[in-house]
Amino acid sequence: MTALNHSSPREIAAIDIGSNSFHMVVARIVGQSLQIISRHKQRVHLASGLDDHQNLNQAAIQRGLNCLAMFAERLQGFEPENVRIAATYTLRQARNVHIFLKRAETIIPYPIEIIPGTEEARLIYLGVAHTQPDSGQKLVVDIGGGSTELVIGDNFTPQLAYSKHMGCVSYNQHYFKKGKISAKNFNAAQLAAQQKIESIATKYQKCGWQTAIGSSGTIKAIREVLIAKGHNDGVITAKRLQWLEDQLLSFKHNDDIELEGLSEDRKPVFAAGVAILSGVFKSLNIDEMIFSDGALREGLLYEMEARFRHSDIRTRTADAMALQYHIDTAQAERVKHTAETIYDQIEAHPGLAKSELQPLLSWGALLHEVGLSISYPGFHRHSAYLLRHSTMPGFNLEQQTVLATLVRFQRKSLKLEEMPVLSIYKRKHLYPLIRTLRLAVALNGQRTDIPLPKMSVASNKEAWTLTLEDGWEQDNKLLAADLRREQEYWTKVGWELAITPLTGDPDSADD
């Protein structure tokens, strides 16, 4: 298949690497609408491959790779900006996730984003909101293989979003060992689900909703069984859920389940899924729930299209975080402007579009001082911690790691051996960003609106040259000292920073 013709409608694709199933949906953008043109689903049972040490076994890894290889055939000719791949609970948990990601690189030529639970919840809500007629305030519940997302929102805006570590695969392994079904097992799973939700139940009930909506495989399977029973409206009610529970308890083993409308491949995890939904119903006092076809992959699609036409949610997230931690906005904007000016002049790493990383540099510059809210000593480390571990809607885990890395290395010694392992990007991709931000921070060290000396930056791999206007050091002795110190930091890690026409060693450069 050849590359897409520019005159053809834009086609985009989203892949959801779930704990139980992998999904791919392909859509065509026609005018202002999104037309789904194909869906693909493969039961992979990734979560069942996690051992007690949270490592994925080779069999599960291979099942996942085989599925991605099939998806890759459909995506031949798609440009990278038209494909998003999001991985959820199991790859969040897997300690050896780097092995899966490294092998996946050779099979499918698009980056795999491992998204936080709250980001998964937000995207699920977006998928449901775009595919469900607007019905006022909505509660969205999505039971996956490893986690359950619960979101309340209005229109396209989520207001409460949580991800809880309970899924039909993980609960089946823990509460229905060897596939055995009993009232004791079911009640234990149901109670565990209620305990997981206990801390947020009051908050959700206080917020309220007009409509409860379920999405994804577990709730879809429950709905199909109810329709087969004669409930043609497909609505899940507390009474119907109780009937389903009674039916399940008449079987002794997952393999014995005989319910019209239930597929064979759903049987192994069905009882666990029903127990979780029953726990959710009881905890939140849900009367009835309808089903939506929209879920994570649709959320990914609509966000791709939204980013194509509208403002990036990550900008709103960064601005909100800057406000939350009371950063010096004027200083942040100075550093951001200088960093963008420098990055425009340098040669980024070949093979990687500057457009992919420039926004991360800008957000990193904007948020580089969030750690000052904790304390000044070591604030760059505090900033890194906050950016790595905060809930940041719109950012995947890799992007948060990049932001954290940039602000961690904005000043002081360059202990590059402490850089985290990345999957989408490589360390060499981040080095130009680190050098850029360090220079921007050093150049704005006086925290003043007085214009900086005219400058230009040239780069040749690790060797950079900063050229400043003649005579600049006479009125900028502190800046000269800061730049001289910065040169020393670069030299210690094998980088080179030449500063022209700066000569000599200003007296004020002494520590």
PDB file of C-alpha atoms in Angstrom, residues 239-468:
ATOM      1  CA  LYS A 239     -32.127  -5.970  39.669  1.00  0.00           C
ATOM      2  CA  ARG A 240     -30.885  -7.454  36.380  1.00  0.00           C
ATOM      3  CA  LEU A 241     -27.342  -7.508  37.686  1.00  0.00           C
ATOM      4  CA  GLN A 242     -28.523  -9.452  40.743  1.00  0.00           C
ATOM      5  CA  TRP A 243     -30.249 -11.961  38.438  1.00  0.00           C
ATOM      6  CA  LEU A 244     -26.985 -12.369  36.508  1.00  0.00           C
ATOM      7  CA  GLU A 245     -25.073 -12.922  39.749  1.00  0.00           C
ATOM      8  CA  ASP A 246     -27.555 -15.648  40.767  1.00  0.00           C
ATOM      9  CA  GLN A 247     -27.139 -17.312  37.374  1.00  0.00           C
ATOM     10  CA  LEU A 248     -23.353 -17.301  37.656  1.00  0.00           C
ATOM     11  CA  LEU A 249     -23.435 -18.860  41.129  1.00  0.00           C
ATOM     12  CA  SER A 250     -25.277 -21.858  39.675  1.00  0.00           C
ATOM     13  CA  PHE A 251     -22.029 -22.780  37.878  1.00  0.00           C
ATOM     14  CA  LYS A 252     -18.967 -24.211  39.631  1.00  0.00           C
ATOM     15  CA  HIS A 253     -16.330 -23.215  37.095  1.00  0.00           C
ATOM     16  CA  ASN A 254     -15.754 -20.538  34.454  1.00  0.00           C
ATOM     17  CA  ASP A 255     -15.714 -23.238  31.789  1.00  0.00           C
ATOM     18  CA  ASP A 256     -19.177 -24.395  32.866  1.00  0.00           C
ATOM     19  CA  ILE A 257     -20.871 -21.032  32.271  1.00  0.00           C
ATOM     20  CA  GLU A 258     -23.707 -21.365  29.794  1.00  0.00           C
ATOM     21  CA  LEU A 259     -25.403 -18.033  29.229  1.00  0.00           C
ATOM     22  CA  GLU A 260     -27.001 -17.116  25.941  1.00  0.00           C
ATOM     23  CA  GLY A 261     -25.238 -14.136  24.396  1.00  0.00           C
ATOM     24  CA  LEU A 262     -21.907 -14.792  26.151  1.00  0.00           C
ATOM     25  CA  SER A 263     -18.984 -15.558  23.828  1.00  0.00           C
ATOM     26  CA  GLU A 264     -16.533 -18.363  24.594  1.00  0.00           C
ATOM     27  CA  ASP A 265     -13.520 -16.074  24.865  1.00  0.00           C
ATOM     28  CA  ARG A 266     -15.275 -13.871  27.443  1.00  0.00           C
ATOM     29  CA  LYS A 267     -16.174 -16.777  29.781  1.00  0.00           C
ATOM     30  CA  PRO A 268     -12.853 -16.962  31.699  1.00  0.00           C
ATOM     31  CA  VAL A 269     -13.145 -13.390  33.029  1.00  0.00           C
ATOM     32  CA  PHE A 270     -16.920 -12.857  33.028  1.00  0.00           C
ATOM     33  CA  ALA A 271     -17.644 -13.657  36.682  1.00  0.00           C
ATOM     34  CA  ALA A 272     -14.843 -11.331  37.806  1.00  0.00           C
ATOM     35  CA  GLY A 273     -16.192  -8.547  35.600  1.00  0.00           C
ATOM     36  CA  VAL A 274     -19.741  -8.975  36.941  1.00  0.00           C
ATOM     37  CA  ALA A 275     -18.416  -8.884  40.522  1.00  0.00           C
ATOM     38  CA  ILE A 276     -16.585  -5.609  39.840  1.00  0.00           C
ATOM     39  CA  LEU A 277     -19.604  -3.968  38.197  1.00  0.00           C
ATOM     40  CA  SER A 278     -21.814  -5.173  41.042  1.00  0.00           C
ATOM     41  CA  GLY A 279     -19.395  -3.565  43.516  1.00  0.00           C
ATOM     42  CA  VAL A 280     -19.477  -0.315  41.520  1.00  0.00           C
ATOM     43  CA  PHE A 281     -23.301  -0.329  41.456  1.00  0.00           C
ATOM     44  CA  LYS A 282     -23.499  -0.847  45.226  1.00  0.00           C
ATOM     45  CA  SER A 283     -20.798   1.708  46.094  1.00  0.00           C
ATOM     46  CA  LEU A 284     -22.236   4.482  43.933  1.00  0.00           C
ATOM     47  CA  ASN A 285     -25.915   3.549  44.349  1.00  0.00           C
ATOM     48  CA  ILE A 286     -26.365   3.236  40.583  1.00  0.00           C
ATOM     49  CA  ASP A 287     -29.927   2.427  39.491  1.00  0.00           C
ATOM     50  CA  GLU A 288     -29.308   1.749  35.829  1.00  0.00           C
ATOM     51  CA  MET A 289     -26.565   1.970  33.207  1.00  0.00           C
ATOM     52  CA  ILE A 290     -26.582   2.154  29.425  1.00  0.00           C
ATOM     53  CA  PHE A 291     -23.761   1.068  27.112  1.00  0.00           C
ATOM     54  CA  SER A 292     -21.629   3.181  24.784  1.00  0.00           C
ATOM     55  CA  ASP A 293     -19.517   1.922  21.884  1.00  0.00           C
ATOM     56  CA  GLY A 294     -17.057   4.739  22.491  1.00  0.00           C
ATOM     57  CA  ALA A 295     -13.993   4.026  24.623  1.00  0.00           C
ATOM     58  CA  LEU A 296     -10.250   4.716  24.825  1.00  0.00           C
ATOM     59  CA  ARG A 297      -9.466   4.210  21.122  1.00  0.00           C
ATOM     60  CA  GLU A 298     -12.263   6.580  20.068  1.00  0.00           C
ATOM     61  CA  GLY A 299     -10.961   9.101  22.598  1.00  0.00           C
ATOM     62  CA  LEU A 300      -7.523   8.862  20.992  1.00  0.00           C
ATOM     63  CA  LEU A 301      -9.028   9.408  17.537  1.00  0.00           C
ATOM     64  CA  TYR A 302     -11.083  12.426  18.504  1.00  0.00           C
ATOM     65  CA  GLU A 303      -8.172  13.982  20.353  1.00  0.00           C
ATOM     66  CA  MET A 304      -5.953  13.555  17.286  1.00  0.00           C
ATOM     67  CA  GLU A 305      -8.550  15.403  15.266  1.00  0.00           C
ATOM     68  CA  ALA A 306      -9.085  17.954  18.039  1.00  0.00           C
ATOM     69  CA  ARG A 307      -5.358  18.670  18.131  1.00  0.00           C
ATOM     70  CA  PHE A 308      -5.473  19.098  14.379  1.00  0.00           C
ATOM     71  CA  ARG A 309      -8.063  21.893  14.693  1.00  0.00           C
ATOM     72  CA  HIS A 310      -8.125  23.161  18.270  1.00  0.00           C
ATOM     73  CA  SER A 311      -5.850  24.094  21.170  1.00  0.00           C
ATOM     74  CA  ASP A 312      -3.714  21.426  22.808  1.00  0.00           C
ATOM     75  CA  ILE A 313      -5.044  20.276  26.184  1.00  0.00           C
ATOM     76  CA  ARG A 314      -1.431  19.996  27.375  1.00  0.00           C
ATOM     77  CA  THR A 315      -1.065  23.768  27.137  1.00  0.00           C
ATOM     78  CA  ARG A 316      -4.018  24.175  29.476  1.00  0.00           C
ATOM     79  CA  THR A 317      -2.517  21.571  31.823  1.00  0.00           C
ATOM     80  CA  ALA A 318       0.863  23.344  31.907  1.00  0.00           C
ATOM     81  CA  ASP A 319      -0.763  26.739  32.481  1.00  0.00           C
ATOM     82  CA  ALA A 320      -2.884  25.337  35.314  1.00  0.00           C
ATOM     83  CA  MET A 321       0.165  23.749  36.941  1.00  0.00           C
ATOM     84  CA  ALA A 322       2.096  27.016  36.700  1.00  0.00           C
ATOM     85  CA  LEU A 323      -0.784  28.728  38.488  1.00  0.00           C
ATOM     86  CA  GLN A 324      -1.116  25.962  41.095  1.00  0.00           C
ATOM     87  CA  TYR A 325       2.540  26.211  42.165  1.00  0.00           C
ATOM     88  CA  HIS A 326       2.667  30.039  42.070  1.00  0.00           C
ATOM     89  CA  ILE A 327       5.599  30.195  39.677  1.00  0.00           C
ATOM     90  CA  ASP A 328       7.184  33.531  38.730  1.00  0.00           C
ATOM     91  CA  THR A 329       5.336  33.838  35.424  1.00  0.00           C
ATOM     92  CA  ALA A 330       7.510  36.638  34.074  1.00  0.00           C
ATOM     93  CA  GLN A 331      10.703  34.631  34.680  1.00  0.00           C
ATOM     94  CA  ALA A 332       9.169  31.464  33.246  1.00  0.00           C
ATOM     95  CA  GLU A 333       8.167  33.317  30.075  1.00  0.00           C
ATOM     96  CA  ARG A 334      11.658  34.834  29.745  1.00  0.00           C
ATOM     97  CA  VAL A 335      13.287  31.412  29.992  1.00  0.00           C
ATOM     98  CA  LYS A 336      10.701  29.907  27.645  1.00  0.00           C
ATOM     99  CA  HIS A 337      11.237  32.618  25.014  1.00  0.00           C
ATOM    100  CA  THR A 338      15.034  32.286  25.202  1.00  0.00           C
ATOM    101  CA  ALA A 339      14.867  28.486  24.985  1.00  0.00           C
ATOM    102  CA  GLU A 340      12.600  28.637  21.925  1.00  0.00           C
ATOM    103  CA  THR A 341      14.932  31.183  20.285  1.00  0.00           C
ATOM    104  CA  ILE A 342      17.971  28.955  20.856  1.00  0.00           C
ATOM    105  CA  TYR A 343      16.250  25.734  19.791  1.00  0.00           C
ATOM    106  CA  ASP A 344      15.147  27.332  16.518  1.00  0.00           C
ATOM    107  CA  GLN A 345      18.819  27.937  15.665  1.00  0.00           C
ATOM    108  CA  ILE A 346      20.314  24.535  16.436  1.00  0.00           C
ATOM    109  CA  GLU A 347      20.393  21.293  14.520  1.00  0.00           C
ATOM    110  CA  ALA A 348      18.202  18.724  16.272  1.00  0.00           C
ATOM    111  CA  HIS A 349      19.042  15.043  16.126  1.00  0.00           C
ATOM    112  CA  PRO A 350      18.699  13.681  12.567  1.00  0.00           C
ATOM    113  CA  GLY A 351      15.624  11.577  11.975  1.00  0.00           C
ATOM    114  CA  LEU A 352      13.537  13.202  14.674  1.00  0.00           C
ATOM    115  CA  ALA A 353      11.272  16.109  13.861  1.00  0.00           C
ATOM    116  CA  LYS A 354      11.981  19.167  16.002  1.00  0.00           C
ATOM    117  CA  SER A 355       8.225  19.721  16.082  1.00  0.00           C
ATOM    118  CA  GLU A 356       7.850  16.607  18.276  1.00  0.00           C
ATOM    119  CA  LEU A 357      10.140  17.885  21.018  1.00  0.00           C
ATOM    120  CA  GLN A 358       9.892  21.672  20.785  1.00  0.00           C
ATOM    121  CA  PRO A 359       6.536  21.772  22.663  1.00  0.00           C
ATOM    122  CA  LEU A 360       8.021  19.642  25.466  1.00  0.00           C
ATOM    123  CA  LEU A 361      10.945  22.066  25.709  1.00  0.00           C
ATOM    124  CA  SER A 362       8.520  25.005  25.929  1.00  0.00           C
ATOM    125  CA  TRP A 363       6.420  23.363  28.645  1.00  0.00           C
ATOM    126  CA  GLY A 364       9.585  22.312  30.502  1.00  0.00           C
ATOM    127  CA  ALA A 365      10.828  25.915  30.412  1.00  0.00           C
ATOM    128  CA  LEU A 366       7.466  27.219  31.597  1.00  0.00           C
ATOM    129  CA  LEU A 367       7.438  24.771  34.537  1.00  0.00           C
ATOM    130  CA  HIS A 368      11.144  24.604  35.349  1.00  0.00           C
ATOM    131  CA  GLU A 369      10.692  26.319  38.724  1.00  0.00           C
ATOM    132  CA  VAL A 370       7.618  24.514  40.076  1.00  0.00           C
ATOM    133  CA  GLY A 371       9.888  22.921  42.692  1.00  0.00           C
ATOM    134  CA  LEU A 372      10.535  26.310  44.303  1.00  0.00           C
ATOM    135  CA  SER A 373       7.182  25.821  46.012  1.00  0.00           C
ATOM    136  CA  ILE A 374       8.888  23.109  48.096  1.00  0.00           C
ATOM    137  CA  SER A 375      12.262  24.763  48.782  1.00  0.00           C
ATOM    138  CA  TYR A 376      15.083  26.574  46.990  1.00  0.00           C
ATOM    139  CA  PRO A 377      17.928  24.120  47.757  1.00  0.00           C
ATOM    140  CA  GLY A 378      17.695  21.377  45.151  1.00  0.00           C
ATOM    141  CA  PHE A 379      14.580  22.917  43.604  1.00  0.00           C
ATOM    142  CA  HIS A 380      15.457  21.393  40.217  1.00  0.00           C
ATOM    143  CA  ARG A 381      15.055  17.948  41.804  1.00  0.00           C
ATOM    144  CA  HIS A 382      11.767  18.963  43.418  1.00  0.00           C
ATOM    145  CA  SER A 383      10.562  20.255  40.044  1.00  0.00           C
ATOM    146  CA  ALA A 384      11.464  16.943  38.423  1.00  0.00           C
ATOM    147  CA  TYR A 385       9.566  14.986  41.078  1.00  0.00           C
ATOM    148  CA  LEU A 386       6.419  17.084  40.677  1.00  0.00           C
ATOM    149  CA  LEU A 387       6.444  16.809  36.882  1.00  0.00           C
ATOM    150  CA  ARG A 388       7.026  13.076  37.001  1.00  0.00           C
ATOM    151  CA  HIS A 389       4.374  12.216  39.587  1.00  0.00           C
ATOM    152  CA  SER A 390       1.622  14.825  39.185  1.00  0.00           C
ATOM    153  CA  THR A 391      -1.610  14.157  37.327  1.00  0.00           C
ATOM    154  CA  MET A 392      -1.140  15.988  34.017  1.00  0.00           C
ATOM    155  CA  PRO A 393      -4.083  15.568  31.598  1.00  0.00           C
ATOM    156  CA  GLY A 394      -2.940  15.206  27.981  1.00  0.00           C
ATOM    157  CA  PHE A 395       0.571  13.968  28.809  1.00  0.00           C
ATOM    158  CA  ASN A 396       1.568  10.317  28.589  1.00  0.00           C
ATOM    159  CA  LEU A 397       4.117   8.844  31.011  1.00  0.00           C
ATOM    160  CA  GLU A 398       6.992   9.235  28.543  1.00  0.00           C
ATOM    161  CA  GLN A 399       6.232  12.918  28.001  1.00  0.00           C
ATOM    162  CA  GLN A 400       6.079  13.518  31.754  1.00  0.00           C
ATOM    163  CA  THR A 401       9.421  11.727  32.086  1.00  0.00           C
ATOM    164  CA  VAL A 402      10.928  14.001  29.419  1.00  0.00           C
ATOM    165  CA  LEU A 403       9.642  17.116  31.207  1.00  0.00           C
ATOM    166  CA  ALA A 404      10.984  15.835  34.523  1.00  0.00           C
ATOM    167  CA  THR A 405      14.365  15.072  32.952  1.00  0.00           C
ATOM    168  CA  LEU A 406      14.680  18.524  31.403  1.00  0.00           C
ATOM    169  CA  VAL A 407      14.001  20.378  34.638  1.00  0.00           C
ATOM    170  CA  ARG A 408      16.156  17.953  36.648  1.00  0.00           C
ATOM    171  CA  PHE A 409      19.189  18.850  34.501  1.00  0.00           C
ATOM    172  CA  GLN A 410      18.507  22.594  34.144  1.00  0.00           C
ATOM    173  CA  ARG A 411      21.314  23.588  36.563  1.00  0.00           C
ATOM    174  CA  LYS A 412      24.220  22.351  38.664  1.00  0.00           C
ATOM    175  CA  SER A 413      26.220  19.204  37.815  1.00  0.00           C
ATOM    176  CA  LEU A 414      25.217  17.109  34.811  1.00  0.00           C
ATOM    177  CA  LYS A 415      24.925  13.653  36.377  1.00  0.00           C
ATOM    178  CA  LEU A 416      23.780  12.103  33.118  1.00  0.00           C
ATOM    179  CA  GLU A 417      24.072   8.592  34.526  1.00  0.00           C
ATOM    180  CA  GLU A 418      20.918   9.432  36.509  1.00  0.00           C
ATOM    181  CA  MET A 419      18.851   9.923  33.368  1.00  0.00           C
ATOM    182  CA  PRO A 420      15.842   7.566  33.283  1.00  0.00           C
ATOM    183  CA  VAL A 421      15.312   4.887  30.646  1.00  0.00           C
ATOM    184  CA  LEU A 422      13.064   6.092  27.822  1.00  0.00           C
ATOM    185  CA  SER A 423      11.081   4.102  25.276  1.00  0.00           C
ATOM    186  CA  ILE A 424       9.766   6.528  22.631  1.00  0.00           C
ATOM    187  CA  TYR A 425      12.781   8.837  22.639  1.00  0.00           C
ATOM    188  CA  LYS A 426      16.472   8.169  23.127  1.00  0.00           C
ATOM    189  CA  ARG A 427      18.845  10.011  25.443  1.00  0.00           C
ATOM    190  CA  LYS A 428      20.603  11.623  22.485  1.00  0.00           C
ATOM    191  CA  HIS A 429      17.271  13.209  21.518  1.00  0.00           C
ATOM    192  CA  LEU A 430      17.080  14.891  24.918  1.00  0.00           C
ATOM    193  CA  TYR A 431      20.653  16.210  25.077  1.00  0.00           C
ATOM    194  CA  PRO A 432      19.987  19.203  22.755  1.00  0.00           C
ATOM    195  CA  LEU A 433      16.921  20.050  24.844  1.00  0.00           C
ATOM    196  CA  ILE A 434      18.924  19.896  28.067  1.00  0.00           C
ATOM    197  CA  ARG A 435      21.678  22.108  26.629  1.00  0.00           C
ATOM    198  CA  THR A 436      19.068  24.561  25.340  1.00  0.00           C
ATOM    199  CA  LEU A 437      17.226  24.839  28.653  1.00  0.00           C
ATOM    200  CA  ARG A 438      20.467  25.173  30.642  1.00  0.00           C
ATOM    201  CA  LEU A 439      21.597  28.034  28.421  1.00  0.00           C
ATOM    202  CA  ALA A 440      18.184  29.718  28.671  1.00  0.00           C
ATOM    203  CA  VAL A 441      18.237  29.428  32.478  1.00  0.00           C
ATOM    204  CA  ALA A 442      21.826  30.734  32.711  1.00  0.00           C
ATOM    205  CA  LEU A 443      21.165  33.646  30.355  1.00  0.00           C
ATOM    206  CA  ASN A 444      18.175  34.710  32.454  1.00  0.00           C
ATOM    207  CA  GLY A 445      19.877  34.217  35.805  1.00  0.00           C
ATOM    208  CA  GLN A 446      19.475  37.896  36.756  1.00  0.00           C
ATOM    209  CA  ARG A 447      15.652  37.580  36.624  1.00  0.00           C
ATOM    210  CA  THR A 448      15.206  40.995  35.038  1.00  0.00           C
ATOM    211  CA  ASP A 449      13.284  42.451  32.110  1.00  0.00           C
ATOM    212  CA  ILE A 450      16.434  44.201  30.847  1.00  0.00           C
ATOM    213  CA  PRO A 451      16.934  42.804  27.319  1.00  0.00           C
ATOM    214  CA  LEU A 452      19.624  40.182  26.901  1.00  0.00           C
ATOM    215  CA  PRO A 453      22.656  40.963  24.739  1.00  0.00           C
ATOM    216  CA  LYS A 454      22.144  40.111  21.066  1.00  0.00           C
ATOM    217  CA  MET A 455      23.172  36.498  20.573  1.00  0.00           C
ATOM    218  CA  SER A 456      23.243  33.551  18.213  1.00  0.00           C
ATOM    219  CA  VAL A 457      23.840  29.846  18.800  1.00  0.00           C
ATOM    220  CA  ALA A 458      25.423  27.304  16.470  1.00  0.00           C
ATOM    221  CA  SER A 459      25.619  23.578  17.163  1.00  0.00           C
ATOM    222  CA  ASN A 460      27.730  20.725  15.890  1.00  0.00           C
ATOM    223  CA  LYS A 461      26.648  17.645  17.856  1.00  0.00           C
ATOM    224  CA  GLU A 462      28.112  18.104  21.373  1.00  0.00           C
ATOM    225  CA  ALA A 463      30.042  21.276  20.429  1.00  0.00           C
ATOM    226  CA  TRP A 464      27.997  24.484  20.676  1.00  0.00           C
ATOM    227  CA  THR A 465      29.049  28.072  20.115  1.00  0.00           C
ATOM    228  CA  LEU A 466      27.271  30.984  21.790  1.00  0.00           C
ATOM    229  CA  THR A 467      28.079  34.296  20.126  1.00  0.00           C
ATOM    230  CA  LEU A 468      27.261  37.521  21.978  1.00  0.00           C
TER     231      LEU A 468
END
